[in-house]
PDB file of C-alpha atoms in Angstrom:
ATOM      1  CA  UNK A  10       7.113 -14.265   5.340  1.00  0.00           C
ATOM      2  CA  UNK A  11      11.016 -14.156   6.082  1.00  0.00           C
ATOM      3  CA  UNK A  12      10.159 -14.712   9.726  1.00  0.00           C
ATOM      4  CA  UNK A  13       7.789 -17.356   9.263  1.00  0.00           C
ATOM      5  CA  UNK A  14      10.295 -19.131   6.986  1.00  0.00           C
ATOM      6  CA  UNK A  15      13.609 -18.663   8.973  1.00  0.00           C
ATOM      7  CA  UNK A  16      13.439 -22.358  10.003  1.00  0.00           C
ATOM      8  CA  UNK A  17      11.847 -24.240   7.345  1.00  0.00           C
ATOM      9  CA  UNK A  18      13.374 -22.028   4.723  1.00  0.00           C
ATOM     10  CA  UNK A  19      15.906 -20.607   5.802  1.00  0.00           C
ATOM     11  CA  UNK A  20      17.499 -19.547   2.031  1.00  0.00           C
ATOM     12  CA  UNK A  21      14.414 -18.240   0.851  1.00  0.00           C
ATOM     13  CA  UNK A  22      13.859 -16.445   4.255  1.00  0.00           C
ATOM     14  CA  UNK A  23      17.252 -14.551   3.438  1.00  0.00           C
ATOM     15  CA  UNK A  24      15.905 -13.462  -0.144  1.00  0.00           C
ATOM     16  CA  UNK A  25      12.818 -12.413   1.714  1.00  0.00           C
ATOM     17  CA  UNK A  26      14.490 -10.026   3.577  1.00  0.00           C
ATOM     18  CA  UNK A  27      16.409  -8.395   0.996  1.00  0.00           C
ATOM     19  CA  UNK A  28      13.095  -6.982  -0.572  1.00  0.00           C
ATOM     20  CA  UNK A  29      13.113  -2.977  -0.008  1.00  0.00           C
ATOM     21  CA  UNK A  30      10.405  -1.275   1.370  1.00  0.00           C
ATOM     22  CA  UNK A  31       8.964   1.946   1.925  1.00  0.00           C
ATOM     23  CA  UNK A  32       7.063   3.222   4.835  1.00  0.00           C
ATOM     24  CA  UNK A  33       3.878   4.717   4.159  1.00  0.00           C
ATOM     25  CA  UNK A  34       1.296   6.227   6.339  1.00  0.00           C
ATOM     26  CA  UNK A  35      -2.530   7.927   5.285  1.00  0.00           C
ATOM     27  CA  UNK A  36      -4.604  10.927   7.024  1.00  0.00           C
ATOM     28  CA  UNK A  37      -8.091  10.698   6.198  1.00  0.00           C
ATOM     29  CA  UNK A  38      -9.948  13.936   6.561  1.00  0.00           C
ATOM     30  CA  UNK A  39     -13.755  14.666   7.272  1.00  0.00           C
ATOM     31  CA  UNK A  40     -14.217  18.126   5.182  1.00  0.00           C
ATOM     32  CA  UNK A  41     -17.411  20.618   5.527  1.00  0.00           C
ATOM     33  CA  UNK A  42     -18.263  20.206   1.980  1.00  0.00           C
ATOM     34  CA  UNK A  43     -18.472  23.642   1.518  1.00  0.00           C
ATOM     35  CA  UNK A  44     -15.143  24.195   1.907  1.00  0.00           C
ATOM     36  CA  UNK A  45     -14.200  22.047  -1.421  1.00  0.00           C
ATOM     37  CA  UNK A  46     -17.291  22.538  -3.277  1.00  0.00           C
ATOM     38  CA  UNK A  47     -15.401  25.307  -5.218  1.00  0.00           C
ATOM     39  CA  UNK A  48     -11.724  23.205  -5.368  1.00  0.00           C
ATOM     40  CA  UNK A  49     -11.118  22.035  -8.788  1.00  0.00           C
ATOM     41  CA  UNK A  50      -8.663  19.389  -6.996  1.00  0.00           C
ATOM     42  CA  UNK A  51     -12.143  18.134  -5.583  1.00  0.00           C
ATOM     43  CA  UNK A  52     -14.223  17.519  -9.047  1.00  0.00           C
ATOM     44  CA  UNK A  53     -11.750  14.428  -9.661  1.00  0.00           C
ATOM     45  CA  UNK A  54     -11.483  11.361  -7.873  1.00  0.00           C
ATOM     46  CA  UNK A  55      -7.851  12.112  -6.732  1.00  0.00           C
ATOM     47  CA  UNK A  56      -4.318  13.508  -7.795  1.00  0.00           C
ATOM     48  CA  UNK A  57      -1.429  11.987  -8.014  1.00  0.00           C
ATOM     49  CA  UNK A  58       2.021  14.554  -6.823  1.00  0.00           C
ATOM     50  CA  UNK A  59       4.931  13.687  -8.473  1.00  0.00           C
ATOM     51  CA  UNK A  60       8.488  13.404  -6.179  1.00  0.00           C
ATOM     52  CA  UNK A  61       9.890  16.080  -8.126  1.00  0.00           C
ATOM     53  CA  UNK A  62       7.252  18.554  -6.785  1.00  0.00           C
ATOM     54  CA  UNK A  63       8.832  18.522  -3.303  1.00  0.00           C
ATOM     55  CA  UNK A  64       5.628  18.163  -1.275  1.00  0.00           C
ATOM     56  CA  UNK A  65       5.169  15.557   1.541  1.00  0.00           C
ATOM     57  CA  UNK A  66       2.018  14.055   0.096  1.00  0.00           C
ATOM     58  CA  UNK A  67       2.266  12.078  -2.446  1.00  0.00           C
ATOM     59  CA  UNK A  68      -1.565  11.402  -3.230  1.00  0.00           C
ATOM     60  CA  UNK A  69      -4.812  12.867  -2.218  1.00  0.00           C
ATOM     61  CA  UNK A  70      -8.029  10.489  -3.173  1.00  0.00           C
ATOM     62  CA  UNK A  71     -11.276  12.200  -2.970  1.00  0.00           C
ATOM     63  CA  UNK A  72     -13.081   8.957  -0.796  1.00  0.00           C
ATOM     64  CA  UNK A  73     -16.831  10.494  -1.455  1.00  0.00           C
ATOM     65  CA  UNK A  74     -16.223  10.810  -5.062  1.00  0.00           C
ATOM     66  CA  UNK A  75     -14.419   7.905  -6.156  1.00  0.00           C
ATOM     67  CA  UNK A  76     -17.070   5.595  -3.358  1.00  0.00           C
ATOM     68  CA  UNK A  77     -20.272   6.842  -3.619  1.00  0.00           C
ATOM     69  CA  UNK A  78     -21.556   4.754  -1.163  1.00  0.00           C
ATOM     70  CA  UNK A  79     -19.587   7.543   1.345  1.00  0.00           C
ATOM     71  CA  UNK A  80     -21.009  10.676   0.241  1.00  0.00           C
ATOM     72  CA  UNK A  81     -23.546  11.850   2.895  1.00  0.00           C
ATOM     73  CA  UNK A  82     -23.982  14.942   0.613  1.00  0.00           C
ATOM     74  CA  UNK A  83     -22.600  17.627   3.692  1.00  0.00           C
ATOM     75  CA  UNK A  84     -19.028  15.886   4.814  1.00  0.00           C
ATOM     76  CA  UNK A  85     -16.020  15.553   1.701  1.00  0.00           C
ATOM     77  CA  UNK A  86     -13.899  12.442   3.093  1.00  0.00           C
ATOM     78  CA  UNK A  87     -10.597  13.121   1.531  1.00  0.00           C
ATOM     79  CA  UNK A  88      -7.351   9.984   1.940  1.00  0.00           C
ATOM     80  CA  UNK A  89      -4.262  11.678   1.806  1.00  0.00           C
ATOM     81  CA  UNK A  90      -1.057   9.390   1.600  1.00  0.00           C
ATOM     82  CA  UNK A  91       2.531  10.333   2.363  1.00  0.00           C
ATOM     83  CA  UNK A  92       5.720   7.983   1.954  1.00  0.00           C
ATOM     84  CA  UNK A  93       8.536   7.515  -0.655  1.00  0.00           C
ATOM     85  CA  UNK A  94      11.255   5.110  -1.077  1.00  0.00           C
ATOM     86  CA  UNK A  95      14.611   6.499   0.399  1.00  0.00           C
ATOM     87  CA  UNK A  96      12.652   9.105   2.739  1.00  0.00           C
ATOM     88  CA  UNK A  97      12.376   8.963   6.114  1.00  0.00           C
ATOM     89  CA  UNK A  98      10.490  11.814   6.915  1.00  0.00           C
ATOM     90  CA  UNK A  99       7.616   9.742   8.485  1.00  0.00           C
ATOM     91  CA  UNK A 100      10.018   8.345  10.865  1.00  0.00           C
ATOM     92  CA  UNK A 101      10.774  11.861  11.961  1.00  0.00           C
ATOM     93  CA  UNK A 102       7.344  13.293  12.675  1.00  0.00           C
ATOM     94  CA  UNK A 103       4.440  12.499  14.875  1.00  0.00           C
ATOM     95  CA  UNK A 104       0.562  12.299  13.790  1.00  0.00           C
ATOM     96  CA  UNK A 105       0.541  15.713  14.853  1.00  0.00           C
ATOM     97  CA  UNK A 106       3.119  17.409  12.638  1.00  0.00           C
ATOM     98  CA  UNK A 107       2.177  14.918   9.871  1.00  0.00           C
ATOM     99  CA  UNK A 108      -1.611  16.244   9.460  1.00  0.00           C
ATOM    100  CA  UNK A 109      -0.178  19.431   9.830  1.00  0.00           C
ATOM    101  CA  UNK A 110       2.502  19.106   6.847  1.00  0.00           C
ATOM    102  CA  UNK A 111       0.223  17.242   4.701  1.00  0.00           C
ATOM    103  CA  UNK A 112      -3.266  19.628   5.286  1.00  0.00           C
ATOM    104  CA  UNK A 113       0.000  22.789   4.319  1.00  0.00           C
ATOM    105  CA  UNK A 114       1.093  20.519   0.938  1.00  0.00           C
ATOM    106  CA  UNK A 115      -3.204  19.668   0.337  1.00  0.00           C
ATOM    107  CA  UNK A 116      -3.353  24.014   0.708  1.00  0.00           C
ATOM    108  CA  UNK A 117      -0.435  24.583  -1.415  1.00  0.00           C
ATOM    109  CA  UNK A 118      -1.569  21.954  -3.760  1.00  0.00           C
ATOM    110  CA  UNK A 119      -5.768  22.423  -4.169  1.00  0.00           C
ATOM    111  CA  UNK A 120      -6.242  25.829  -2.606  1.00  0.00           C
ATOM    112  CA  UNK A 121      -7.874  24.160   0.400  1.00  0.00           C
ATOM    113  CA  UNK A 122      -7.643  26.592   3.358  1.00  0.00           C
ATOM    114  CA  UNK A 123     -10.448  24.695   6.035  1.00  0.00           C
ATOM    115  CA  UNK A 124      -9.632  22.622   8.670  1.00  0.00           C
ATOM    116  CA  UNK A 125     -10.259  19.372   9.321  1.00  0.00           C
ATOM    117  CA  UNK A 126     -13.700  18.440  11.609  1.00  0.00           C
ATOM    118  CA  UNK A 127     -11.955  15.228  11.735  1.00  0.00           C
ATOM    119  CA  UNK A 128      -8.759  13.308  11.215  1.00  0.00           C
ATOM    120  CA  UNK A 129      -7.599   9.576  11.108  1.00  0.00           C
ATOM    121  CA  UNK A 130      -3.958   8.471  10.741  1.00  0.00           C
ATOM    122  CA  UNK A 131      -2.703   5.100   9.818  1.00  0.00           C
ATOM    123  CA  UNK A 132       0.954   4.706   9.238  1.00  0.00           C
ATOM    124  CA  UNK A 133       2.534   1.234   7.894  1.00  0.00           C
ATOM    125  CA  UNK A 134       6.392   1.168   8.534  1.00  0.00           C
ATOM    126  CA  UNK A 135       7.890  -0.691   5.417  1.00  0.00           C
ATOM    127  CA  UNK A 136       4.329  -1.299   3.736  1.00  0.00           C
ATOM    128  CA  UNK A 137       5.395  -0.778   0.518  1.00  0.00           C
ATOM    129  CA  UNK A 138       7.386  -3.372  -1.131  1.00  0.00           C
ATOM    130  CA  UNK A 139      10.123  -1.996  -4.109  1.00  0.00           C
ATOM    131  CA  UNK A 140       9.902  -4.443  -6.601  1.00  0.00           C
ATOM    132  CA  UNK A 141      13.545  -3.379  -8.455  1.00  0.00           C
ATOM    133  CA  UNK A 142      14.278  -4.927 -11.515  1.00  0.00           C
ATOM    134  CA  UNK A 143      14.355  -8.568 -12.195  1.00  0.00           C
ATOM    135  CA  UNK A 144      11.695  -8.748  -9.346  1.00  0.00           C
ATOM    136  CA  UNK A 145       9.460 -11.003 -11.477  1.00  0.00           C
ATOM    137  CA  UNK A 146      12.175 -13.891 -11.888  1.00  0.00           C
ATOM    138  CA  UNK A 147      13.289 -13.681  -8.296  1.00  0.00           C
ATOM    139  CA  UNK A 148       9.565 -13.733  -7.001  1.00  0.00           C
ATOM    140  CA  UNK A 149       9.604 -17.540  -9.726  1.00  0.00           C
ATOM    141  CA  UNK A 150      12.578 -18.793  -8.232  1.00  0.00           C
ATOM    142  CA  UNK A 151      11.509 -18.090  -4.375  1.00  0.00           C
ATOM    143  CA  UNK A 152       8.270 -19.768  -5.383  1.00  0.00           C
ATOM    144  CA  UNK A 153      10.085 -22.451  -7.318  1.00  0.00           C
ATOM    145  CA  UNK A 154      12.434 -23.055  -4.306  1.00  0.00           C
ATOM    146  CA  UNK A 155       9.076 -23.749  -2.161  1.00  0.00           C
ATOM    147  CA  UNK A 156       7.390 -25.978  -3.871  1.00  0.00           C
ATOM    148  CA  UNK A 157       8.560 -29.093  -1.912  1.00  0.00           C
ATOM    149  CA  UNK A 158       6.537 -27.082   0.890  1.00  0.00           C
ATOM    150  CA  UNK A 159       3.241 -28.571   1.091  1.00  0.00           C
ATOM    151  CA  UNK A 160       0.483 -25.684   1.210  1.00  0.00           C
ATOM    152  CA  UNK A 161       2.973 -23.094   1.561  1.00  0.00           C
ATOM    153  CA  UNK A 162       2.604 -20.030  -0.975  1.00  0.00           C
ATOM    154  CA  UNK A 163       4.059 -16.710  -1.466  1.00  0.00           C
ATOM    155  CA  UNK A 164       1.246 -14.110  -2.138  1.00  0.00           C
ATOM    156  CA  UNK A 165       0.410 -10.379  -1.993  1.00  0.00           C
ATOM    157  CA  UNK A 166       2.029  -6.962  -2.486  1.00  0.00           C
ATOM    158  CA  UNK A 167       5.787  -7.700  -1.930  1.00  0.00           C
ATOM    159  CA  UNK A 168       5.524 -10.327  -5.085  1.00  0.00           C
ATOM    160  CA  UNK A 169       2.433  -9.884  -7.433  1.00  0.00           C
ATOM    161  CA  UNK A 170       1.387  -6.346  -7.185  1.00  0.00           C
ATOM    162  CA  UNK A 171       1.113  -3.494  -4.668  1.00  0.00           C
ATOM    163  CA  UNK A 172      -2.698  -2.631  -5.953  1.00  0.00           C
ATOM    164  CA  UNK A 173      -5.492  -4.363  -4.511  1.00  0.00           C
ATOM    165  CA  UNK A 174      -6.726  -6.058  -7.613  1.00  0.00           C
ATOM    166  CA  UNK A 175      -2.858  -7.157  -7.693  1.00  0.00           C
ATOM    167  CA  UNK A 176      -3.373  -8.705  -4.509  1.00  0.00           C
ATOM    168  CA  UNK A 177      -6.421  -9.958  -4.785  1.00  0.00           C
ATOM    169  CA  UNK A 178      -5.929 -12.073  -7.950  1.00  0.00           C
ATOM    170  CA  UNK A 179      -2.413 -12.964  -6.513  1.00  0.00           C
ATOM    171  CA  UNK A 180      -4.756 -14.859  -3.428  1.00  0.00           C
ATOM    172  CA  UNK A 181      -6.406 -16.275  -5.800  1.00  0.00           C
ATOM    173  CA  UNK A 182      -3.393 -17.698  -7.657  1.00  0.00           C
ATOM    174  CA  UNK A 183      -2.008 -18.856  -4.221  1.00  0.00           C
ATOM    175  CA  UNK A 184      -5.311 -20.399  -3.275  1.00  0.00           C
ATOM    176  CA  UNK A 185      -5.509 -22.738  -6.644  1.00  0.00           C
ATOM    177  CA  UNK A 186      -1.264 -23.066  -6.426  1.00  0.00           C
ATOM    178  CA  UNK A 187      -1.807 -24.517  -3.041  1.00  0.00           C
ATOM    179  CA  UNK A 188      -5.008 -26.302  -3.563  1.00  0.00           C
ATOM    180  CA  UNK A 189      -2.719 -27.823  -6.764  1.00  0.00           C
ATOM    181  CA  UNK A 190      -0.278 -29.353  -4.715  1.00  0.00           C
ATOM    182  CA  UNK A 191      -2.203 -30.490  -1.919  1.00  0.00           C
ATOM    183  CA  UNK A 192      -4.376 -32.488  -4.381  1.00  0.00           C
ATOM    184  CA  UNK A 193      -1.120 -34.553  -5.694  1.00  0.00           C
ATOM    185  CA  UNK A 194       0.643 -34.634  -2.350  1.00  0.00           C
ATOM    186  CA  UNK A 195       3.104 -37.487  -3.826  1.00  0.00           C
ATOM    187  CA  UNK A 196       4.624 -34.732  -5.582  1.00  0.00           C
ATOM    188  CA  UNK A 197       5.766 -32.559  -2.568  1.00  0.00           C
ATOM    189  CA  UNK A 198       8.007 -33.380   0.786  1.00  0.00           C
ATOM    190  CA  UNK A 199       6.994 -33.289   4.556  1.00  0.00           C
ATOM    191  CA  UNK A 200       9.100 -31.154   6.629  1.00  0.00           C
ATOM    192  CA  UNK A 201       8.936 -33.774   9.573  1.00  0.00           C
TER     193      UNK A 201
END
């Protein structure tokens, strides 16, 4: 958005930029379900690691529990996520050494000692937006500052919500913001 607004914007592209982020990156796994049949870990739809416990991952989601629709009944699909604020261990590592520190924190964590019959990595460098505090009233005044913008709204994870039902009802928000303003365009400015 701070790109996209550096010449029609230019303020509220600086305040853009200023939002922290983390990078984040997930492994998804393709387990012989076998091999977790017997993990306690694996009965739940995923765990949560906290920082203090020193471990690379930071979340393992059990995909074929939590989505039925992805349980073939023989393969446990298992999303494991790794990134934290102020680390920047996955700017260190390649995909290799990453599966490899994350399956060693998934066995120190559940147990789990098979390997993988498949792997998929998907990193996102500064994905995750910080919202510090006082994020809510500078998220109203950069929206406040673009209402003169016709059709122009701020909307997603680095202002409403990093969760997907954040995001999605902050589209929706945007949609009917901008929809708003379009209808009464005597109340906003052209930028020609």
């Amino acid at each position: 958005a701070a790109t996209v607004l550096a010449g029609a914007a230019a303020g509220v592209a600086q305040r853009l930029r200023q939002v922290e982020t983390a990078g984040v990156a997930t492994v998804v796994l393709a387990l012989d379900r076998g091999a977790t049949d017997d993990l306690r870990a694996f009965r739940a739809n995923g765990v949560l690691v906290p920082t203090s416990a020193g471990l690379l991952l930071k979340a393992m989601t059990h995909l074929s529990r939590k989505w039925p629709h992805l349980d073939d009944g023989g393969t446990t699909l298992v999303r494991l996520s790794a990134g934290r604020f102020g680390d920047d261990t996955l700017d260190e590592v390649d995909d290799e050494q990453l599966v490899a520190r994350l399956l060693a924190d998934l066995h120190d964590l559940t147990g789990l000692a098979a390997e993988p019959q498949a792997v998929h990595v998907q990193r996102w460098p500064g994905g995750m937006p910080q919202q510090t505090v006082g994020h809510r009233a500078r998220v109203r005044s950069l929206r406040d500052d673009l209402r003169e913008l016709p059709g122009l709204t701020l909307a997603g994870a680095s202002y409403d919500g990093i969760g997907l039902a954040a995001c999605v009802a902050s589209a929706h928000e945007a949609a009917e913001a901008t929809l708003t303003r379009l209808s009464h365009p005597t109340q906003t400015r052209s930028l020609t």
